């Protein structure tokens, strides 16, 4: 099997003109840059719409498992179509601190611009738009109304809406669709433009030899169109309120465990339908990506259930998930698909067996390898223990950056790293590159390095710190950081360890 390499970078982190990385020229230039660096993969974070408030904007708590994020729509493309002007875009205040996304400004200024573009578009006469509506009405209608109702009810969660629409009664759905017709149509327009631009970018990347690895969270947000419109899929009571929530027990990220708050699935119901919703979700994900990384894969074996309203994850317990039955069903209906199993966190023999039974490559994170209490032959995260069927990372979006992690180590921890590298004379500044090279020359078929680690950035550029709210998901590249010098360095290391993209190198 071909060895390969790639880079992890959220679309939101791309350099761009208007406050957030988007599907504009900056994305196409990054694809070209990856190709020039001999890479095979661009791994991204979920593309779904995020909340409008200042607290989070996590792509793992999206308003929909099927929709795209309007913030990512290229304003430059709308200028080229003649529905916005450059002056209008330049006049809007999107800019936050350098290297940071300001989501509050985006919500205040980007959405009005997109509304103006919609009002100037003769979209009803566009045959591509009409085809998009026909092909996506199974998911689009509920989502568009949900997003409009969020605004209509002053961003309140759907569980606080009036009973008739909270419970998705048909007459209430019809009433609000009629009353808020143009707002609903605006939301459909946003989805059309997003997917039109995304598929164009994906096609360009694939033609340049770059494959997209996308991320599919196992859970959906409690405040989402999915839960509101399809309560039968989740563990809810007669008022459609959760009876239990997802989370995890104490682990390396949080000593007291975590309460994520996502509703849990009614796996017995999903099984009775032949996993229809999951088949649709996987099918849709593979329309967006070439490879899908399934987040929190261990939850398909056993999932952590925390009673609704509990103030502590310590009150949770493990329950059985659907196991291999789900993946056999998906493969029978969709055929074989390229999946990465994110099997990090609390591991058991049954989780390991499920991963082996699916045949999916799992993940190895180098930063987890240097545990003073678990070093040597037993530690799966040290590169000498990697098998071929895995994807090796220095860290993920949830980890410290490599430079930040090294800085946080004790002198004894740094010595452990140097001893493993057999490089006692390396300075602190030389260690990040040595560790990247260590991962790149491992047996793992695939190797993904976060962009921050290639740039040697510290924890002020970390993408996400679990259990911390209000500061995550904001880091952005500056345009001058993607240099030809760095590209050549990555190319040389990729070639040195036999990970060159053969499509590009022919």
PDB file of C-alpha atoms in Angstrom, residues 38 97 216 469 492:
ATOM      1  CA  UNK A  38       4.181  16.397  -2.229  1.00  0.00           C
ATOM      2  CA  UNK A  97      -6.971  40.336  16.386  1.00  0.00           C
ATOM      3  CA  UNK A 216     -17.891  13.282  10.934  1.00  0.00           C
ATOM      4  CA  UNK A 469     -15.218  27.776  26.311  1.00  0.00           C
ATOM      5  CA  UNK A 492      12.070  16.972   1.098  1.00  0.00           C
TER       6      UNK A 492
END
